[in-house]
Amino acid sequence: MNFRNVDQYATAMQHYFTLFGVTLFLNPDKFWSATAGVMPLRYFNAVGAATTQSGFFARMTGLGFLILVLGKRLGTSNAVFAKQCNAFHAFTLKMFYDCARVTYARRQTVEFVAQTWKLQVAVNVALLLWGTSTTGGLKNMLKRD
């Protein structure tokens, strides 16, 4: 695998955001709460129905991810899509770090949740570094296409 290939990065990010988008949009409780069948996917204790605040937020986040991927499918270039994904990874680092810190401080029922958020921070950093290398570095990433 060539980590400087923007096409491979764009393909990987399409799969990444589609997975999160579909599962958050369709049924966040089934995939991402304490009732999730797979332990590493337990990000939240409970999300709730689409009419609850957290349920609405989860579904809108999923829809946002799907729209990001739809843009790629409708003709956004791989370079621009990579920049959009990098923006997501950069701008969510603090939020994910805060989620890890807060869930750990609260000693939630699912203690693994805090560790999962910490893992998400590490994944974001790795994906950001990968994406930055595919766009030719920070200087090129900040250029307008």
GROMACS .gro file of N, CA and C in nm:
model
  435
    1MET      N    1   0.084  -0.118   0.000
    1MET     CA    2   0.000   0.000   0.000
    1MET      C    3   0.089   0.124   0.000
    2ASN      N    4   0.061   0.215  -0.090
    2ASN     CA    5   0.136   0.339  -0.100
    2ASN      C    6   0.062   0.446  -0.018
    3PHE      N    7   0.122   0.491   0.091
    3PHE     CA    8   0.055   0.586   0.178
    3PHE      C    9   0.057   0.728   0.124
    4ARG      N   10   0.116   0.748   0.008
    4ARG     CA   11   0.115   0.880  -0.054
    4ARG      C   12   0.019   0.886  -0.172
    5ASN      N   13  -0.059   0.782  -0.191
    5ASN     CA   14  -0.152   0.774  -0.303
    5ASN      C   15  -0.287   0.830  -0.260
    6VAL      N   16  -0.325   0.944  -0.318
    6VAL     CA   17  -0.449   1.010  -0.280
    6VAL      C   18  -0.571   0.927  -0.319
    7ASP      N   19  -0.561   0.847  -0.425
    7ASP     CA   20  -0.674   0.763  -0.466
    7ASP      C   21  -0.704   0.656  -0.360
    8GLN      N   22  -0.600   0.594  -0.306
    8GLN     CA   23  -0.621   0.494  -0.201
    8GLN      C   24  -0.678   0.558  -0.075
    9TYR      N   25  -0.628   0.674  -0.040
    9TYR     CA   26  -0.679   0.745   0.078
    9TYR      C   27  -0.826   0.780   0.059
   10ALA      N   28  -0.861   0.834  -0.058
   10ALA     CA   29  -1.000   0.871  -0.085
   10ALA      C   30  -1.091   0.749  -0.079
   11THR      N   31  -1.047   0.638  -0.133
   11THR     CA   32  -1.128   0.515  -0.127
   11THR      C   33  -1.146   0.469   0.017
   12ALA      N   34  -1.039   0.470   0.094
   12ALA     CA   35  -1.047   0.430   0.235
   12ALA      C   36  -1.141   0.521   0.312
   13MET      N   37  -1.135   0.652   0.287
   13MET     CA   38  -1.222   0.747   0.358
   13MET      C   39  -1.368   0.732   0.316
   14GLN      N   40  -1.392   0.694   0.190
   14GLN     CA   41  -1.530   0.667   0.149
   14GLN      C   42  -1.588   0.552   0.231
   15HIS      N   43  -1.511   0.447   0.249
   15HIS     CA   44  -1.558   0.334   0.329
   15HIS      C   45  -1.574   0.374   0.475
   16TYR      N   46  -1.478   0.446   0.528
   16TYR     CA   47  -1.479   0.490   0.668
   16TYR      C   48  -1.604   0.574   0.698
   17PHE      N   49  -1.627   0.677   0.617
   17PHE     CA   50  -1.741   0.766   0.644
   17PHE      C   51  -1.874   0.701   0.608
   18THR      N   52  -1.876   0.611   0.511
   18THR     CA   53  -2.000   0.540   0.479
   18THR      C   54  -2.040   0.450   0.596
   19LEU      N   55  -1.944   0.379   0.654
   19LEU     CA   56  -1.974   0.293   0.769
   19LEU      C   57  -2.035   0.374   0.883
   20PHE      N   58  -1.966   0.481   0.921
   20PHE     CA   59  -2.019   0.564   1.029
   20PHE      C   60  -2.152   0.626   0.989
   21GLY      N   61  -2.163   0.675   0.866
   21GLY     CA   62  -2.285   0.742   0.822
   21GLY      C   63  -2.407   0.651   0.824
   22VAL      N   64  -2.394   0.534   0.765
   22VAL     CA   65  -2.508   0.442   0.758
   22VAL      C   66  -2.551   0.397   0.898
   23THR      N   67  -2.454   0.358   0.980
   23THR     CA   68  -2.490   0.306   1.113
   23THR      C   69  -2.545   0.415   1.205
   24LEU      N   70  -2.490   0.536   1.197
   24LEU     CA   71  -2.543   0.645   1.280
   24LEU      C   72  -2.679   0.691   1.230
   25PHE      N   73  -2.698   0.693   1.100
   25PHE     CA   74  -2.824   0.741   1.044
   25PHE      C   75  -2.937   0.641   1.065
   26LEU      N   76  -2.910   0.513   1.044
   26LEU     CA   77  -3.016   0.413   1.051
   26LEU      C   78  -3.055   0.375   1.194
   27ASN      N   79  -2.957   0.340   1.276
   27ASN     CA   80  -2.989   0.294   1.411
   27ASN      C   81  -2.868   0.307   1.503
   28PRO      N   82  -2.842   0.427   1.555
   28PRO     CA   83  -2.722   0.446   1.637
   28PRO      C   84  -2.720   0.360   1.763
   29ASP      N   85  -2.835   0.334   1.822
   29ASP     CA   86  -2.837   0.250   1.943
   29ASP      C   87  -2.791   0.108   1.914
   30LYS      N   88  -2.831   0.056   1.799
   30LYS     CA   89  -2.795  -0.082   1.765
   30LYS      C   90  -2.644  -0.097   1.745
   31PHE      N   91  -2.582   0.004   1.688
   31PHE     CA   92  -2.441  -0.008   1.652
   31PHE      C   93  -2.344   0.060   1.748
   32TRP      N   94  -2.386   0.166   1.818
   32TRP     CA   95  -2.290   0.249   1.890
   32TRP      C   96  -2.319   0.267   2.038
   33SER      N   97  -2.417   0.199   2.094
   33SER     CA   98  -2.448   0.219   2.236
   33SER      C   99  -2.410   0.096   2.318
   34ALA      N  100  -2.448   0.097   2.443
   34ALA     CA  101  -2.415  -0.013   2.534
   34ALA      C  102  -2.476  -0.146   2.490
   35THR      N  103  -2.577  -0.140   2.404
   35THR     CA  104  -2.640  -0.263   2.356
   35THR      C  105  -2.574  -0.316   2.229
   36ALA      N  106  -2.472  -0.247   2.181
   36ALA     CA  107  -2.403  -0.292   2.059
   36ALA      C  108  -2.342  -0.429   2.081
   37GLY      N  109  -2.348  -0.510   1.978
   37GLY     CA  110  -2.298  -0.646   1.990
   37GLY      C  111  -2.147  -0.657   1.999
   38VAL      N  112  -2.077  -0.559   1.946
   38VAL     CA  113  -1.930  -0.562   1.945
   38VAL      C  114  -1.878  -0.459   2.044
   39MET      N  115  -1.800  -0.503   2.141
   39MET     CA  116  -1.753  -0.416   2.248
   39MET      C  117  -1.682  -0.288   2.200
   40PRO      N  118  -1.591  -0.293   2.104
   40PRO     CA  119  -1.523  -0.169   2.065
   40PRO      C  120  -1.615  -0.063   2.006
   41LEU      N  121  -1.735  -0.100   1.967
   41LEU     CA  122  -1.826  -0.003   1.907
   41LEU      C  123  -1.912   0.069   2.010
   42ARG      N  124  -1.892   0.044   2.136
   42ARG     CA  125  -1.977   0.105   2.239
   42ARG      C  126  -1.926   0.244   2.276
   43TYR      N  127  -1.961   0.341   2.193
   43TYR     CA  128  -1.918   0.479   2.216
   43TYR      C  129  -2.006   0.549   2.319
   44PHE      N  130  -2.134   0.514   2.325
   44PHE     CA  131  -2.229   0.585   2.410
   44PHE      C  132  -2.302   0.485   2.500
   45ASN      N  133  -2.356   0.534   2.611
   45ASN     CA  134  -2.440   0.447   2.693
   45ASN      C  135  -2.574   0.423   2.625
   46ALA      N  136  -2.635   0.528   2.573
   46ALA     CA  137  -2.761   0.515   2.498
   46ALA      C  138  -2.778   0.640   2.413
   47VAL      N  139  -2.840   0.624   2.299
   47VAL     CA  140  -2.862   0.738   2.211
   47VAL      C  141  -3.008   0.779   2.215
   48GLY      N  142  -3.099   0.686   2.193
   48GLY     CA  143  -3.240   0.715   2.199
   48GLY      C  144  -3.303   0.732   2.062
   49ALA      N  145  -3.432   0.758   2.064
   49ALA     CA  146  -3.510   0.773   1.941
   49ALA      C  147  -3.467   0.900   1.866
   50ALA      N  148  -3.507   0.908   1.741
   50ALA     CA  149  -3.472   1.024   1.658
   50ALA      C  150  -3.531   1.153   1.713
   51THR      N  151  -3.634   1.142   1.795
   51THR     CA  152  -3.697   1.262   1.851
   51THR      C  153  -3.626   1.314   1.976
   52THR      N  154  -3.532   1.237   2.030
   52THR     CA  155  -3.455   1.285   2.145
   52THR      C  156  -3.338   1.368   2.093
   53GLN      N  157  -3.283   1.451   2.180
   53GLN     CA  158  -3.172   1.538   2.139
   53GLN      C  159  -3.051   1.457   2.091
   54SER      N  160  -3.012   1.357   2.168
   54SER     CA  161  -2.895   1.277   2.129
   54SER      C  162  -2.925   1.191   2.006
   55GLY      N  163  -3.047   1.140   1.995
   55GLY     CA  164  -3.084   1.061   1.879
   55GLY      C  165  -3.085   1.144   1.751
   56PHE      N  166  -3.136   1.266   1.762
   56PHE     CA  167  -3.138   1.357   1.648
   56PHE      C  168  -2.995   1.391   1.606
   57PHE      N  169  -2.910   1.423   1.705
   57PHE     CA  170  -2.770   1.458   1.676
   57PHE      C  171  -2.698   1.342   1.607
   58ALA      N  172  -2.716   1.222   1.658
   58ALA     CA  173  -2.648   1.105   1.599
   58ALA      C  174  -2.692   1.085   1.454
   59ARG      N  175  -2.821   1.097   1.430
   59ARG     CA  176  -2.871   1.076   1.294
   59ARG      C  177  -2.827   1.188   1.199
   60MET      N  178  -2.824   1.311   1.248
   60MET     CA  179  -2.777   1.422   1.164
   60MET      C  180  -2.628   1.409   1.135
   61THR      N  181  -2.551   1.361   1.231
   61THR     CA  182  -2.409   1.337   1.208
   61THR      C  183  -2.391   1.231   1.100
   62GLY      N  184  -2.468   1.123   1.111
   62GLY     CA  185  -2.463   1.018   1.009
   62GLY      C  186  -2.500   1.071   0.872
   63LEU      N  187  -2.603   1.155   0.867
   63LEU     CA  188  -2.645   1.214   0.740
   63LEU      C  189  -2.534   1.303   0.684
   64GLY      N  190  -2.467   1.378   0.771
   64GLY     CA  191  -2.355   1.461   0.726
   64GLY      C  192  -2.243   1.379   0.664
   65PHE      N  193  -2.212   1.266   0.727
   65PHE     CA  194  -2.109   1.177   0.672
   65PHE      C  195  -2.153   1.123   0.535
   66LEU      N  196  -2.279   1.085   0.524
   66LEU     CA  197  -2.328   1.032   0.397
   66LEU      C  198  -2.326   1.139   0.288
   67ILE      N  199  -2.357   1.264   0.324
   67ILE     CA  200  -2.352   1.373   0.226
   67ILE      C  201  -2.208   1.398   0.182
   68LEU      N  202  -2.113   1.389   0.275
   68LEU     CA  203  -1.972   1.403   0.241
   68LEU      C  204  -1.932   1.299   0.136
   69VAL      N  205  -1.972   1.175   0.159
   69VAL     CA  206  -1.940   1.067   0.065
   69VAL      C  207  -2.017   1.085  -0.066
   70LEU      N  208  -2.141   1.132  -0.057
   70LEU     CA  209  -2.220   1.155  -0.178
   70LEU      C  210  -2.152   1.259  -0.267
   71GLY      N  211  -2.094   1.363  -0.206
   71GLY     CA  212  -2.021   1.462  -0.284
   71GLY      C  213  -1.909   1.398  -0.364
   72LYS      N  214  -1.838   1.306  -0.302
   72LYS     CA  215  -1.731   1.234  -0.372
   72LYS      C  216  -1.789   1.153  -0.487
   73ARG      N  217  -1.900   1.087  -0.462
   73ARG     CA  218  -1.963   1.003  -0.566
   73ARG      C  219  -2.018   1.088  -0.680
   74LEU      N  220  -2.049   1.216  -0.653
   74LEU     CA  221  -2.106   1.303  -0.755
   74LEU      C  222  -2.001   1.385  -0.829
   75GLY      N  223  -1.873   1.360  -0.802
   75GLY     CA  224  -1.771   1.424  -0.884
   75GLY      C  225  -1.664   1.505  -0.813
   76THR      N  226  -1.668   1.517  -0.683
   76THR     CA  227  -1.560   1.585  -0.612
   76THR      C  228  -1.430   1.510  -0.639
   77SER      N  229  -1.325   1.583  -0.670
   77SER     CA  230  -1.197   1.517  -0.699
   77SER      C  231  -1.141   1.452  -0.573
   78ASN      N  232  -1.054   1.355  -0.592
   78ASN     CA  233  -0.992   1.286  -0.478
   78ASN      C  234  -0.912   1.382  -0.391
   79ALA      N  235  -0.844   1.480  -0.454
   79ALA     CA  236  -0.763   1.575  -0.378
   79ALA      C  237  -0.851   1.662  -0.288
   80VAL      N  238  -0.962   1.711  -0.342
   80VAL     CA  239  -1.053   1.794  -0.262
   80VAL      C  240  -1.120   1.710  -0.154
   81PHE      N  241  -1.162   1.590  -0.188
   81PHE     CA  242  -1.224   1.501  -0.089
   81PHE      C  243  -1.127   1.471   0.024
   82ALA      N  244  -1.000   1.448  -0.010
   82ALA     CA  245  -0.898   1.423   0.093
   82ALA      C  246  -0.885   1.543   0.186
   83LYS      N  247  -0.890   1.662   0.130
   83LYS     CA  248  -0.882   1.784   0.212
   83LYS      C  249  -1.003   1.795   0.304
   84GLN      N  250  -1.121   1.761   0.254
   84GLN     CA  251  -1.241   1.765   0.338
   84GLN      C  252  -1.229   1.665   0.454
   85CYS      N  253  -1.181   1.546   0.424
   85CYS     CA  254  -1.164   1.444   0.528
   85CYS      C  255  -1.060   1.489   0.630
   86ASN      N  256  -0.951   1.550   0.582
   86ASN     CA  257  -0.848   1.600   0.673
   86ASN      C  258  -0.904   1.709   0.763
   87ALA      N  259  -0.990   1.794   0.709
   87ALA     CA  260  -1.052   1.898   0.791
   87ALA      C  261  -1.135   1.834   0.902
   88PHE      N  262  -1.210   1.731   0.868
   88PHE     CA  263  -1.288   1.660   0.971
   88PHE      C  264  -1.195   1.604   1.078
   89HIS      N  265  -1.090   1.535   1.037
   89HIS     CA  266  -1.000   1.472   1.134
   89HIS      C  267  -0.931   1.576   1.222
   90ALA      N  268  -0.895   1.689   1.165
   90ALA     CA  269  -0.827   1.794   1.243
   90ALA      C  270  -0.924   1.863   1.339
   91PHE      N  271  -1.042   1.900   1.289
   91PHE     CA  272  -1.134   1.979   1.370
   91PHE      C  273  -1.206   1.898   1.478
   92THR      N  274  -1.207   1.766   1.466
   92THR     CA  275  -1.273   1.685   1.569
   92THR      C  276  -1.177   1.631   1.675
   93LEU      N  277  -1.048   1.655   1.659
   93LEU     CA  278  -0.951   1.603   1.757
   93LEU      C  279  -0.982   1.648   1.900
   94LYS      N  280  -1.003   1.777   1.919
   94LYS     CA  281  -1.029   1.827   2.054
   94LYS      C  282  -1.160   1.772   2.109
   95MET      N  283  -1.262   1.768   2.025
   95MET     CA  284  -1.391   1.717   2.071
   95MET      C  285  -1.379   1.571   2.115
   96PHE      N  286  -1.311   1.489   2.036
   96PHE     CA  287  -1.294   1.348   2.073
   96PHE      C  288  -1.208   1.334   2.198
   97TYR      N  289  -1.106   1.417   2.210
   97TYR     CA  290  -1.023   1.415   2.330
   97TYR      C  291  -1.107   1.450   2.453
   98ASP      N  292  -1.191   1.553   2.440
   98ASP     CA  293  -1.278   1.592   2.552
   98ASP      C  294  -1.376   1.480   2.587
   99CYS      N  295  -1.428   1.410   2.488
   99CYS     CA  296  -1.518   1.296   2.515
   99CYS      C  297  -1.444   1.189   2.595
  100ALA      N  298  -1.321   1.162   2.559
  100ALA     CA  299  -1.242   1.062   2.633
  100ALA      C  300  -1.219   1.107   2.776
  101ARG      N  301  -1.187   1.234   2.793
  101ARG     CA  302  -1.158   1.287   2.927
  101ARG      C  303  -1.284   1.287   3.014
  102VAL      N  304  -1.395   1.332   2.959
  102VAL     CA  305  -1.520   1.342   3.035
  102VAL      C  306  -1.574   1.205   3.070
  103THR      N  307  -1.575   1.112   2.974
  103THR     CA  308  -1.628   0.979   3.003
  103THR      C  309  -1.541   0.907   3.105
  104TYR      N  310  -1.411   0.931   3.102
  104TYR     CA  311  -1.323   0.869   3.201
  104TYR      C  312  -1.348   0.928   3.339
  105ALA      N  313  -1.368   1.060   3.346
  105ALA     CA  314  -1.391   1.126   3.474
  105ALA      C  315  -1.523   1.083   3.537
  106ARG      N  316  -1.622   1.055   3.455
  106ARG     CA  317  -1.754   1.015   3.506
  106ARG      C  318  -1.758   0.869   3.548
  107ARG      N  319  -1.655   0.793   3.510
  107ARG     CA  320  -1.651   0.648   3.541
  107ARG      C  321  -1.782   0.582   3.497
  108GLN      N  322  -1.811   0.598   3.370
  108GLN     CA  323  -1.936   0.545   3.316
  108GLN      C  324  -1.945   0.395   3.337
  109THR      N  325  -2.068   0.347   3.329
  109THR     CA  326  -2.094   0.204   3.345
  109THR      C  327  -2.009   0.123   3.249
  110VAL      N  328  -2.000   0.171   3.129
  110VAL     CA  329  -1.917   0.104   3.030
  110VAL      C  330  -1.781   0.175   3.030
  111GLU      N  331  -1.691   0.131   3.118
  111GLU     CA  332  -1.559   0.194   3.131
  111GLU      C  333  -1.483   0.192   3.000
  112PHE      N  334  -1.512   0.094   2.918
  112PHE     CA  335  -1.443   0.080   2.790
  112PHE      C  336  -1.472   0.198   2.698
  113VAL      N  337  -1.581   0.271   2.723
  113VAL     CA  338  -1.618   0.384   2.639
  113VAL      C  339  -1.507   0.487   2.635
  114ALA      N  340  -1.450   0.520   2.751
  114ALA     CA  341  -1.342   0.620   2.756
  114ALA      C  342  -1.221   0.574   2.675
  115GLN      N  343  -1.188   0.447   2.686
  115GLN     CA  344  -1.075   0.394   2.609
  115GLN      C  345  -1.104   0.397   2.459
  116THR      N  346  -1.229   0.376   2.423
  116THR     CA  347  -1.267   0.380   2.282
  116THR      C  348  -1.251   0.521   2.226
  117TRP      N  349  -1.289   0.622   2.305
  117TRP     CA  350  -1.271   0.761   2.260
  117TRP      C  351  -1.122   0.793   2.246
  118LYS      N  352  -1.039   0.742   2.337
  118LYS     CA  353  -0.895   0.764   2.326
  118LYS      C  354  -0.841   0.699   2.199
  119LEU      N  355  -0.891   0.580   2.169
  119LEU     CA  356  -0.852   0.513   2.046
  119LEU      C  357  -0.895   0.595   1.925
  120GLN      N  358  -1.014   0.655   1.932
  120GLN     CA  359  -1.062   0.737   1.821
  120GLN      C  360  -0.970   0.858   1.798
  121VAL      N  361  -0.919   0.916   1.905
  121VAL     CA  362  -0.823   1.027   1.892
  121VAL      C  363  -0.699   0.979   1.816
  122ALA      N  364  -0.648   0.862   1.854
  122ALA     CA  365  -0.530   0.807   1.787
  122ALA      C  366  -0.559   0.778   1.640
  123VAL      N  367  -0.677   0.723   1.612
  123VAL     CA  368  -0.715   0.694   1.473
  123VAL      C  369  -0.724   0.825   1.394
  124ASN      N  370  -0.784   0.929   1.454
  124ASN     CA  371  -0.793   1.058   1.386
  124ASN      C  372  -0.655   1.114   1.352
  125VAL      N  373  -0.563   1.105   1.447
  125VAL     CA  374  -0.426   1.153   1.422
  125VAL      C  375  -0.363   1.074   1.307
  126ALA      N  376  -0.377   0.943   1.310
  126ALA     CA  377  -0.319   0.859   1.205
  126ALA      C  378  -0.379   0.892   1.068
  127LEU      N  379  -0.513   0.907   1.063
  127LEU     CA  380  -0.577   0.938   0.936
  127LEU      C  381  -0.542   1.078   0.888
  128LEU      N  382  -0.526   1.171   0.980
  128LEU     CA  383  -0.485   1.307   0.944
  128LEU      C  384  -0.344   1.307   0.886
  129LEU      N  385  -0.254   1.235   0.950
  129LEU     CA  386  -0.116   1.226   0.898
  129LEU      C  387  -0.113   1.159   0.761
  130TRP      N  388  -0.191   1.052   0.747
  130TRP     CA  389  -0.198   0.983   0.618
  130TRP      C  390  -0.253   1.078   0.511
  131GLY      N  391  -0.364   1.145   0.543
  131GLY     CA  392  -0.425   1.237   0.448
  131GLY      C  393  -0.334   1.352   0.411
  132THR      N  394  -0.262   1.404   0.509
  132THR     CA  395  -0.170   1.515   0.482
  132THR      C  396  -0.058   1.470   0.389
  133SER      N  397  -0.009   1.348   0.409
  133SER     CA  398   0.098   1.299   0.321
  133SER      C  399   0.047   1.275   0.179
  134THR      N  400  -0.080   1.238   0.163
  134THR     CA  401  -0.133   1.214   0.027
  134THR      C  402  -0.155   1.343  -0.049
  135THR      N  403  -0.178   1.453   0.022
  135THR     CA  404  -0.201   1.580  -0.046
  135THR      C  405  -0.071   1.657  -0.069
  136GLY      N  406   0.042   1.598  -0.032
  136GLY     CA  407   0.170   1.663  -0.057
  136GLY      C  408   0.217   1.751   0.056
  137GLY      N  409   0.164   1.730   0.174
  137GLY     CA  410   0.207   1.808   0.290
  137GLY      C  411   0.109   1.917   0.327
  138LEU      N  412   0.137   1.980   0.439
  138LEU     CA  413   0.047   2.082   0.494
  138LEU      C  414   0.031   2.201   0.400
  139LYS      N  415   0.140   2.241   0.336
  139LYS     CA  416   0.134   2.357   0.246
  139LYS      C  417   0.036   2.333   0.131
  140ASN      N  418   0.046   2.217   0.069
  140ASN     CA  419  -0.045   2.184  -0.042
  140ASN      C  420  -0.187   2.162   0.007
  141MET      N  421  -0.201   2.108   0.126
  141MET     CA  422  -0.334   2.082   0.178
  141MET      C  423  -0.412   2.212   0.198
  142LEU      N  424  -0.342   2.317   0.232
  142LEU     CA  425  -0.408   2.445   0.257
  142LEU      C  426  -0.430   2.527   0.131
  143LYS      N  427  -0.375   2.483   0.018
  143LYS     CA  428  -0.396   2.553  -0.109
  143LYS      C  429  -0.536   2.527  -0.160
  144ARG      N  430  -0.590   2.627  -0.227
  144ARG     CA  431  -0.722   2.612  -0.287
  144ARG      C  432  -0.710   2.541  -0.421
  145ASP      N  433  -0.796   2.440  -0.442
  145ASP     CA  434  -0.795   2.367  -0.570
  145ASP      C  435  -0.896   2.426  -0.666
   0.00000   0.00000   0.00000
